[in-house]
Short mmCIF file of C-alpha atoms in Angstrom, two decimals:
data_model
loop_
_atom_site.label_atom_id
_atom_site.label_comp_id
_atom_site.label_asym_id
_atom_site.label_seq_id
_atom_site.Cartn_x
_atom_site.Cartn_y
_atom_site.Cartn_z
CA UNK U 582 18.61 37.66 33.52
CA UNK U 583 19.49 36.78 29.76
CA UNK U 584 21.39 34.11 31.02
CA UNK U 585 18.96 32.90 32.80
CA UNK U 586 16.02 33.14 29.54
CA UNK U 587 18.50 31.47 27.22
CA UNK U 588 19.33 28.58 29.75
CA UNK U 589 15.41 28.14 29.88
CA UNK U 590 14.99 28.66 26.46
CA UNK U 591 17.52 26.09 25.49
CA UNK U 592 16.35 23.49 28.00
CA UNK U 593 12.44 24.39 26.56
CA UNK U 594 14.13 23.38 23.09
CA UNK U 595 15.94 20.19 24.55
CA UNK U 596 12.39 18.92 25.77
CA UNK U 597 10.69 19.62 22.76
CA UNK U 598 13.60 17.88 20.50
CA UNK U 599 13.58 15.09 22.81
CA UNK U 600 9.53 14.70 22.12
CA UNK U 601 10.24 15.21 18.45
CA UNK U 602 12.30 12.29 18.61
CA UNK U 603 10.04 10.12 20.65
CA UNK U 604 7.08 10.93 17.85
CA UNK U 605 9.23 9.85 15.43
CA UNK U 606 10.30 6.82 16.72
CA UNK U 607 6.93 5.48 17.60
CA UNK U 608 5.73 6.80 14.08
CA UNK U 609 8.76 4.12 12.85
CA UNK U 610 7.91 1.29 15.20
CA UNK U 611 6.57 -1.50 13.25
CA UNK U 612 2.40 -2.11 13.54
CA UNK U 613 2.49 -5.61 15.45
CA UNK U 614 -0.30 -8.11 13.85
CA UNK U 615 -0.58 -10.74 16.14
CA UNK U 616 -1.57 -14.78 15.15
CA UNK U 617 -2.01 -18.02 16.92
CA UNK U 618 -2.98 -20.81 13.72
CA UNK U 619 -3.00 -24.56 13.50
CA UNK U 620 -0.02 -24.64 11.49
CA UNK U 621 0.41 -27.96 12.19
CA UNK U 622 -1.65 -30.68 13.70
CA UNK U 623 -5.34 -32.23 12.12
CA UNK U 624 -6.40 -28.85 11.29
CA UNK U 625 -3.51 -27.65 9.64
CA UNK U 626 -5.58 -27.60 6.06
CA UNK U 627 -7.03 -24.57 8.02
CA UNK U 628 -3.54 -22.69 9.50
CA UNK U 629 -0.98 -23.61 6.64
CA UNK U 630 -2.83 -21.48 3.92
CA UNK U 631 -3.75 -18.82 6.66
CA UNK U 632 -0.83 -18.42 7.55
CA UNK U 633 0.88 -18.60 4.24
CA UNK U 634 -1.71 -16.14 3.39
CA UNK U 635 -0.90 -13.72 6.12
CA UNK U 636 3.03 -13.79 5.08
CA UNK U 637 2.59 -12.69 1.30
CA UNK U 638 -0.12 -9.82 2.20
CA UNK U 639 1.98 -8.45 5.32
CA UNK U 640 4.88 -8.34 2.64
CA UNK U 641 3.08 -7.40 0.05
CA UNK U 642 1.69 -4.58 2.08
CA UNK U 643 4.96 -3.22 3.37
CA UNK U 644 6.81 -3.30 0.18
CA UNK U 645 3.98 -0.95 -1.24
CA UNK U 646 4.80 1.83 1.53
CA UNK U 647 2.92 0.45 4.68
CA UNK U 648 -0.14 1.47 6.60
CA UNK U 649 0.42 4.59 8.44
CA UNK U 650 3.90 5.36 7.12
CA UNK U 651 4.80 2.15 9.38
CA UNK U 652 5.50 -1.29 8.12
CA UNK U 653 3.23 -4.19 9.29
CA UNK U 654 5.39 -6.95 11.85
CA UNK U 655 3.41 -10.40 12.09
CA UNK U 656 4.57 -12.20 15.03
CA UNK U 657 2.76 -15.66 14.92
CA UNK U 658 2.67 -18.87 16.63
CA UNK U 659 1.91 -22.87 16.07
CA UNK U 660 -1.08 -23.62 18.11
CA UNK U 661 -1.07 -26.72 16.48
CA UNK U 662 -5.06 -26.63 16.88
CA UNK U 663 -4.65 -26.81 20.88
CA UNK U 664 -6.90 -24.80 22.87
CA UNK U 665 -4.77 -24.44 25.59
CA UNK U 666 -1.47 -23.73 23.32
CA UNK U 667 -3.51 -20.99 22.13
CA UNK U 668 -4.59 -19.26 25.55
CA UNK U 669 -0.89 -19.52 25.92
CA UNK U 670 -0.26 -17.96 22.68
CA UNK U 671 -2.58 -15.18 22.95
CA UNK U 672 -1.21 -14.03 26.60
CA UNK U 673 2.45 -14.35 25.26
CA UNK U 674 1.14 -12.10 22.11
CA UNK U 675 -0.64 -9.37 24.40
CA UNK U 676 1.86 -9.34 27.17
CA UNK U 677 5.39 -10.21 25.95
CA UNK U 678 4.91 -9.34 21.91
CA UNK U 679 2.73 -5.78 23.15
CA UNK U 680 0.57 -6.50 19.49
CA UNK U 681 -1.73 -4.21 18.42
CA UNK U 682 -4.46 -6.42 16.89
CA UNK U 683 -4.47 -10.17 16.37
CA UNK U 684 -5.82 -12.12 13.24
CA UNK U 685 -6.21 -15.40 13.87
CA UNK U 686 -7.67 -18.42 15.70
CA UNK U 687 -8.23 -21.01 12.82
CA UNK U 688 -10.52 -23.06 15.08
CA UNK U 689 -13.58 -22.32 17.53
CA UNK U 690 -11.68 -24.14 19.94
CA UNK U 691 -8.90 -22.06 19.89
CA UNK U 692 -10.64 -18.88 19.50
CA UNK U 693 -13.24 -19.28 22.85
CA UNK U 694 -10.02 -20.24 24.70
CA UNK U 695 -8.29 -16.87 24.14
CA UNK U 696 -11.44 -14.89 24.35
CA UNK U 697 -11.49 -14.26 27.70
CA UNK U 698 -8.11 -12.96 27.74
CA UNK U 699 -8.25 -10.99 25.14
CA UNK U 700 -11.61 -9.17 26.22
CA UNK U 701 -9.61 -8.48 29.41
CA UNK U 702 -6.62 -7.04 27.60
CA UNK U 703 -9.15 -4.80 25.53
CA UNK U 704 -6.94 -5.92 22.11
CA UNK U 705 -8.88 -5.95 18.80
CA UNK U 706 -9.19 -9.70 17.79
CA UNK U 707 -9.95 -10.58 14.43
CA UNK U 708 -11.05 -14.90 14.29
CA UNK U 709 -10.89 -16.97 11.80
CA UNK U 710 -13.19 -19.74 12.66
CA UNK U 711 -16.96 -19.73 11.93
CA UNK U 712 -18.95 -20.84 15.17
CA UNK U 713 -21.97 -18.61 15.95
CA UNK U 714 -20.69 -18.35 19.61
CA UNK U 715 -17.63 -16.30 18.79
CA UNK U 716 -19.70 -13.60 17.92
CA UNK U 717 -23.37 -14.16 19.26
CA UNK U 718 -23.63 -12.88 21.86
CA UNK U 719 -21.52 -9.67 20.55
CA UNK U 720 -18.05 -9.28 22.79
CA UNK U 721 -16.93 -5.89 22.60
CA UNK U 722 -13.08 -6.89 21.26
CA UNK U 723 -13.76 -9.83 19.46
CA UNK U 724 -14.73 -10.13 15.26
CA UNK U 725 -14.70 -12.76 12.77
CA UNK U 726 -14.52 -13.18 9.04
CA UNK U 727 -16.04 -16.51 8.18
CA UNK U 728 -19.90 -17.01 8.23
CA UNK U 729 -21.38 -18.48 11.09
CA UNK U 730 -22.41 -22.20 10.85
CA UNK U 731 -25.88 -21.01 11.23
CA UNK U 732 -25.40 -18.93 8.27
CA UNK U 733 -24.25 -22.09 6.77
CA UNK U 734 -26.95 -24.23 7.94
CA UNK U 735 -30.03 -21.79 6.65
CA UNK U 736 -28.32 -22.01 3.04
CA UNK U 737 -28.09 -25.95 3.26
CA UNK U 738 -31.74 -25.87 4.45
CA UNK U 739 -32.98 -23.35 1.95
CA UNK U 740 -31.58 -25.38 -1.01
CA UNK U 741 -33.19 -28.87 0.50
CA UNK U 742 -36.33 -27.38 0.89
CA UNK U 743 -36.03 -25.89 -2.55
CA UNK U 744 -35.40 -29.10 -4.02
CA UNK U 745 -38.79 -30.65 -1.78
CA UNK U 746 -36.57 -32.21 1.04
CA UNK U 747 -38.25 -31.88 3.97
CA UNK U 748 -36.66 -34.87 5.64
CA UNK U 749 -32.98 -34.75 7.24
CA UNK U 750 -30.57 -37.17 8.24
CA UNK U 751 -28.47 -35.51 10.40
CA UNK U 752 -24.57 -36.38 11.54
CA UNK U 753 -21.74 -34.13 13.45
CA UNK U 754 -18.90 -34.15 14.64
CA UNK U 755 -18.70 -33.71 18.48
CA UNK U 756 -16.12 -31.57 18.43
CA UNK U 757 -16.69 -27.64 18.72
CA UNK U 758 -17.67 -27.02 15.27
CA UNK U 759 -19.40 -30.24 14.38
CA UNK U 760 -21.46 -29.35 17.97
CA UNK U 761 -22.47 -25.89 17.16
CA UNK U 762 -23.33 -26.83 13.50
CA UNK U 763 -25.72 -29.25 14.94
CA UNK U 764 -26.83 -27.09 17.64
CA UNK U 765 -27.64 -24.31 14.98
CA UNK U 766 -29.57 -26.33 12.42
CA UNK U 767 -31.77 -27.58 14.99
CA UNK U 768 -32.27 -24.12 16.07
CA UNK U 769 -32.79 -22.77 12.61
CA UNK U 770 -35.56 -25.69 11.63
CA UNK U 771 -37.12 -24.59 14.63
CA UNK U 772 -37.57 -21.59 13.28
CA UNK U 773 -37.85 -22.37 9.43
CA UNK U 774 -40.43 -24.71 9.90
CA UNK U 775 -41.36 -27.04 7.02
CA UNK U 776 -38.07 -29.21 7.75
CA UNK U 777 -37.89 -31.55 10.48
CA UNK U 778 -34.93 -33.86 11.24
CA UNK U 779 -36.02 -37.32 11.36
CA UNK U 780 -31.99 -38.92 12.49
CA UNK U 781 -29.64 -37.50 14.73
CA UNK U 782 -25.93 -39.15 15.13
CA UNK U 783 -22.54 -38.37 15.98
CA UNK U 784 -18.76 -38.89 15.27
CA UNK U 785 -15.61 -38.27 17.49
CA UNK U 786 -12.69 -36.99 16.34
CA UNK U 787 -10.72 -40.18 15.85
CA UNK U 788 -13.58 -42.17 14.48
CA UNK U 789 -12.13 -43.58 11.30
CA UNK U 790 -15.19 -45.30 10.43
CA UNK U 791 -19.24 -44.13 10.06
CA UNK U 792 -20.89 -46.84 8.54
CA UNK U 793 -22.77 -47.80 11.84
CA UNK U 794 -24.21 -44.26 11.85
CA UNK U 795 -24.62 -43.64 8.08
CA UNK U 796 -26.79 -47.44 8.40
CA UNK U 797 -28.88 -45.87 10.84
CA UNK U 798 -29.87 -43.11 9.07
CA UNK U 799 -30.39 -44.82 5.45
CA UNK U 800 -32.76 -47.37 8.05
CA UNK U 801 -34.92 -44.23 9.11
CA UNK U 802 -38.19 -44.04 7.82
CA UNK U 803 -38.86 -41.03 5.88
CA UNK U 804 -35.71 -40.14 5.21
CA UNK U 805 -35.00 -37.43 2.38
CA UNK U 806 -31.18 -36.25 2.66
CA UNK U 807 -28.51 -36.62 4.43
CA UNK U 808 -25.92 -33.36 6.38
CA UNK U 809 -22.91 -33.94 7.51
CA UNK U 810 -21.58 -30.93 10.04
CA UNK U 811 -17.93 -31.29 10.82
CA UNK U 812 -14.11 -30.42 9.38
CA UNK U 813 -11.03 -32.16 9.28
CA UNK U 814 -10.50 -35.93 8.43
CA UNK U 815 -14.28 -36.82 9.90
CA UNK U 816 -16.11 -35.55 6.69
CA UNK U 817 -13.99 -36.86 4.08
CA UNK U 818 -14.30 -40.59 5.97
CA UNK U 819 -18.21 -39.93 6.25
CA UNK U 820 -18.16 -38.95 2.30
CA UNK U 821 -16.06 -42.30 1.72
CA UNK U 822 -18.51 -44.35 3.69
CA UNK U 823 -21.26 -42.58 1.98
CA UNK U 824 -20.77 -44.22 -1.03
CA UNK U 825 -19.47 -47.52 -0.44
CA UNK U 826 -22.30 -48.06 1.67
CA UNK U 827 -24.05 -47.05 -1.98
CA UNK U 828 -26.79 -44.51 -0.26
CA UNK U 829 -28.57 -42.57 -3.03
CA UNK U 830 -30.01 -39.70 -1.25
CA UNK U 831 -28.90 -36.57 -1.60
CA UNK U 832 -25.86 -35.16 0.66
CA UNK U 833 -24.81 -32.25 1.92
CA UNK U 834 -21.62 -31.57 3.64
CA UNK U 835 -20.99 -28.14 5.86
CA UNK U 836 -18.56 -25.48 4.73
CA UNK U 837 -15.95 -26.77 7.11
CA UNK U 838 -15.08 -28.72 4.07
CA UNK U 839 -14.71 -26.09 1.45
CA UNK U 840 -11.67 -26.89 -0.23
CA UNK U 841 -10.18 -28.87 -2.80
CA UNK U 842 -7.94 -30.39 -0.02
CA UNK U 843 -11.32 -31.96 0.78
CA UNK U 844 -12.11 -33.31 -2.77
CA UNK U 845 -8.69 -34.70 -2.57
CA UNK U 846 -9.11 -36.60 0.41
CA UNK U 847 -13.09 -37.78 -0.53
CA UNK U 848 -12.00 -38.84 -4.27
CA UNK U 849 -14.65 -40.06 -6.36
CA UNK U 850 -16.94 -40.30 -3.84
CA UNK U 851 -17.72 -36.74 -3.44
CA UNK U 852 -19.59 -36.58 -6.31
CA UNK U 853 -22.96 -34.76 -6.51
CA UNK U 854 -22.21 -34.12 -2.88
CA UNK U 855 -23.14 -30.24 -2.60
CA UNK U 856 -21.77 -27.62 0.19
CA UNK U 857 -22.21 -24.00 1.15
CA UNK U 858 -18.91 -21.92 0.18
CA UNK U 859 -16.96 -18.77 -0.69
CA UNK U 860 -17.03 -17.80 -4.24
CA UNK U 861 -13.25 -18.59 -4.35
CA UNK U 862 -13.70 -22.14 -5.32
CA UNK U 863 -15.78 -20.71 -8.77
CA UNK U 864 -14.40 -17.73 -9.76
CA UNK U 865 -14.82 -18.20 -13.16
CA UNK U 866 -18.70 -18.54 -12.81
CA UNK U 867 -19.01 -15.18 -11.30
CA UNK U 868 -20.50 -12.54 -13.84
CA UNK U 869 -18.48 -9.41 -14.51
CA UNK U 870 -21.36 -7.56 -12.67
CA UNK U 871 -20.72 -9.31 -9.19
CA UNK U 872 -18.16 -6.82 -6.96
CA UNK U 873 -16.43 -9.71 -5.18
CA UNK U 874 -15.05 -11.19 -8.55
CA UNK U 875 -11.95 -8.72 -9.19
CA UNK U 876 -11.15 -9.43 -5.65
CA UNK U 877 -11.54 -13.54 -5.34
CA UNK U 878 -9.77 -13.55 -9.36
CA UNK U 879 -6.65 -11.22 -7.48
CA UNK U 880 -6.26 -13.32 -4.00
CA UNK U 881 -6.51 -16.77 -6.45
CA UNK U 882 -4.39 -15.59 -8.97
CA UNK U 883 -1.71 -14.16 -6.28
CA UNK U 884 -1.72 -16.82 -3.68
CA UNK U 885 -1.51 -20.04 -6.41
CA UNK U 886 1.18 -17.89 -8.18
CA UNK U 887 3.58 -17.38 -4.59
CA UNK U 888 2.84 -20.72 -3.21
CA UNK U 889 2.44 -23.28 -5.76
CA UNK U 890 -0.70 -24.90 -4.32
CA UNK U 891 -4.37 -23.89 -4.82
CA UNK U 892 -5.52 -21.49 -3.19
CA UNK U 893 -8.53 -22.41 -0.10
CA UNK U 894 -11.33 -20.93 1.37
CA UNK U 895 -9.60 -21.01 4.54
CA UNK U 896 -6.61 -18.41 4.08
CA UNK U 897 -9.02 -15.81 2.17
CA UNK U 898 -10.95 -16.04 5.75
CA UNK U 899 -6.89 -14.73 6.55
CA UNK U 900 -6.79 -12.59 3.61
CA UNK U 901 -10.21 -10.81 4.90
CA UNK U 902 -8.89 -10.49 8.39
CA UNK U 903 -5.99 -8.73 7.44
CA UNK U 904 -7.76 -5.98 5.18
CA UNK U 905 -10.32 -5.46 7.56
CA UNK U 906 -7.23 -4.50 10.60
CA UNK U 907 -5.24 -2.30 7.98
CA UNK U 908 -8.69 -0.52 6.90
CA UNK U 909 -9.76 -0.23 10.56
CA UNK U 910 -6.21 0.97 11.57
CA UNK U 911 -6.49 3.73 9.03
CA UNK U 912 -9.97 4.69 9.82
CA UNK U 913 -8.68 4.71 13.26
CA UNK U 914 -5.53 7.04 11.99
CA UNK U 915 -3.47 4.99 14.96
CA UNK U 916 -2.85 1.43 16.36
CA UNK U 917 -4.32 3.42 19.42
CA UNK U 918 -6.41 -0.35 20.41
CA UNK U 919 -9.71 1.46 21.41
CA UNK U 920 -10.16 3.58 18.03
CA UNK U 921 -9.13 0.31 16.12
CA UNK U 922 -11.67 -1.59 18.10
CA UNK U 923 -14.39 1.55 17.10
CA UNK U 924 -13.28 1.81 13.55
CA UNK U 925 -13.54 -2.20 12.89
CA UNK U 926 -16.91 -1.93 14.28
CA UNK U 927 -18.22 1.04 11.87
CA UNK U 928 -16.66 -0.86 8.68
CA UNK U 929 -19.43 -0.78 5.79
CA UNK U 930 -19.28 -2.29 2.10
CA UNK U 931 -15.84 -3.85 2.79
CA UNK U 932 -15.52 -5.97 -0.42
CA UNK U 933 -13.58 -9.48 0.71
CA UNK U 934 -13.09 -12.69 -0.64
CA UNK U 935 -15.35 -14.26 1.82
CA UNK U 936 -18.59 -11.63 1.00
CA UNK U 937 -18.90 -8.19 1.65
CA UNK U 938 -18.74 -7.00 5.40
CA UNK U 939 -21.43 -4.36 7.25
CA UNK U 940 -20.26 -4.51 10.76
CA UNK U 941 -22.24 -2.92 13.54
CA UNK U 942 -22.27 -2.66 17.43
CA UNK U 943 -25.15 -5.74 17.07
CA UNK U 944 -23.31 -8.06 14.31
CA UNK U 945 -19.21 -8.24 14.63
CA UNK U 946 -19.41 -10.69 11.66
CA UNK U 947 -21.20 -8.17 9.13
CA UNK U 948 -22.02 -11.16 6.74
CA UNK U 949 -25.61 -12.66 5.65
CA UNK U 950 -26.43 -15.70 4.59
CA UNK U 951 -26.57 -15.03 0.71
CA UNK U 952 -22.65 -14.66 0.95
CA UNK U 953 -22.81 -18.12 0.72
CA UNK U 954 -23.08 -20.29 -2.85
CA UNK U 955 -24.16 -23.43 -3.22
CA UNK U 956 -21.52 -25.65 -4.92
CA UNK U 957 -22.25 -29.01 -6.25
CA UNK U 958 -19.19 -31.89 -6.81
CA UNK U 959 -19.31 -32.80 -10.41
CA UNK U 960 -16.87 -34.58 -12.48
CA UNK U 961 -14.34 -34.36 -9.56
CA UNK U 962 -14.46 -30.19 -9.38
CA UNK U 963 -16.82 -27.13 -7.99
CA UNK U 964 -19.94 -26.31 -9.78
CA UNK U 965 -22.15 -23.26 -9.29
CA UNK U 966 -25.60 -23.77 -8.50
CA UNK U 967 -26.98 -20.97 -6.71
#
């Protein structure tokens, strides 16, 4: 009979040791951040400082201890700005790499094609591009960290109709930003009321000149200002026409453009132009009072210092991505996907680069409008206006 309790005992023990050891070794695995960027490609000014961005913070983060006692792995891949690479990307991520949470998408393209999949997998996804869609309606797995281009378009429009122009000029690119930046600021005239758009055109993505459609819209009567929704090369070859064609109305430009990449590319040209933007571009005009400075002064100061290139709007929407998965993972106390998804959802007065986020079950964006400032081009750099 002793025999028999001690062989039970010991075998009771065994299990238990053996679960020990399991725990453990989970507790050591690595937390897998997953990411599918246009590293390469048209939009790479988008994916190379993402994912440069992603690289210091992941290291930075595990050289101070970790989250959870467990260092962060990011396991990422060159979508090159393809929509389909990135479905491809994203099911190689959640089936083959077993990640717990991706950051990443660097275009709306990119992002809507992995959606689906990812809403199937139930796999917290953190995006990085700014169209309304990604987020309106609300998907239960899917979050973003830029502003919405309608956020972007009620800021334009609020500054033109501060300054008494009533009239726009409208041209977009057709691509899926450029479309849903146009789609939103007709929707949010609608609503404004006050502003009307009196010229409506359109660029493709390898248009290398706009003077045809910049003519048409200096020819309409009435016509106060001119907006140009898009990113990549299309802007910066609308800006250049802009002024050789020697228009003297006022110009706007989307936030798809927010970056000194973009002043680099539009030269003189840009000048006077003004754009909606992160406060990242002006930290130095921020008053000690504002709660975002200490962080946009710390993500400039670090990411110009590592890589030896300024620092763009576009990787802080990285930087933001990040912090928001490591403080949802804590909240959570687990990579368990369905807690993360919860505790990224309940985040309030998260202080980023981009604004400060208030997520809900009705906004997986938690950003207003107001997180935007306006910036004006002047003497070749970023000026605060409002």
């Amino acid at each position: 009979m002793f025999k028999k309790i001690t062989r039970r005992a010991g075998k009771f023990a065994a299990i238990a040791a053996a679960g020990l050891l399991a725990m453990n070794a989970q507790a050591a695995e690595p937390i897998r951040i997953g990411s599918f960027l246009a590293v390469t490609g048209p939009a790479s000014f988008l994916g190379d400082p993402e994912l440069k961005t992603l690289e210091m913070y992941v290291e930075k983060i595990n050289k101070e201890g970790g989250v959870l006692g467990r260092q962060l792995e990011l396991i990422h891949y060159d979508d090159a700005g393809n929509a389909s690479k990135a479905r491809n990307f994203a099911s190689r991520l959640i089936r083959s790499d077993r990640v717990d949470i991706i950051v990443g998408g660097s275009t709306t393209g990119a992002t809507m094609a992995a959606v689906p999949m990812i809403e199937q997998a139930k796999v917290p996804f953190i995006s990085l591009a700014g169209a309304t869609v990604i987020t309106m309606p609300v998907k239960k797995w899917v979050f973003k960290t830029p502003q919405s281009d309608r956020m972007a378009a009620e800021r334009i429009l609020q500054d033109m109709k501060s300054r008494g122009l009533t009239k726009v000029g409208l041209i977009s690119g057709t691509g899926g930003f450029g479309s849903s930046g146009r789609e939103q600021t007709l929707a949010v005239i609608k609503e404004m009321g006050g502003v009307e758009i009196v010229a409506d055109e359109t660029y493709g993505g390898s248009d290398t000149d706009m003077t045809a459609q910049l003519t048409n819209i200096r020819g309409t009567d009435g016509v106060q200002t001119i907006l140009n929704f898009g990113f990549g090369q299309g802007p910066a070859i609308v800006t250049r026409n802009y002024a050789q064609l020697g228009i003297e109305l006022p110009f706007y430009q989307s936030h798809g453009v927010a970056s000194d990449g973009f002043l680099e590319l539009a030269g003189n040209s840009a000048e006077g132009l003004r754009l909606p933007a992160s406060p990242l571009l002006v930290p130095e005009s921020l008053p000690d009072t504002d709660p975002q400075k200490p962080v946009v002064e710390a993500y400039k100061s670090e990411y110009e210092a590592r890589w030896n290139s300024k620092v763009s709007t576009f990787g802080a929407y990285a930087y933001d991505g990040l912090m928001l998965a490591v403080e949802a993972i804590e909240k959570a106390g687990s990579t368990d996907k369905a807690a993360v998804r919860d505790a990224l959802e309940s985040i309030q007065g998260h202080v980023g680069v981009t604004g400060t986020f208030n997520m809900s079950a009705d906004d997986h964006n938690g950003l207003q409008a107001d997180s935007f400032r306006i910036l004006e081009v002047q003497d070749g750099g970023w000026k605060l206006i409002n």
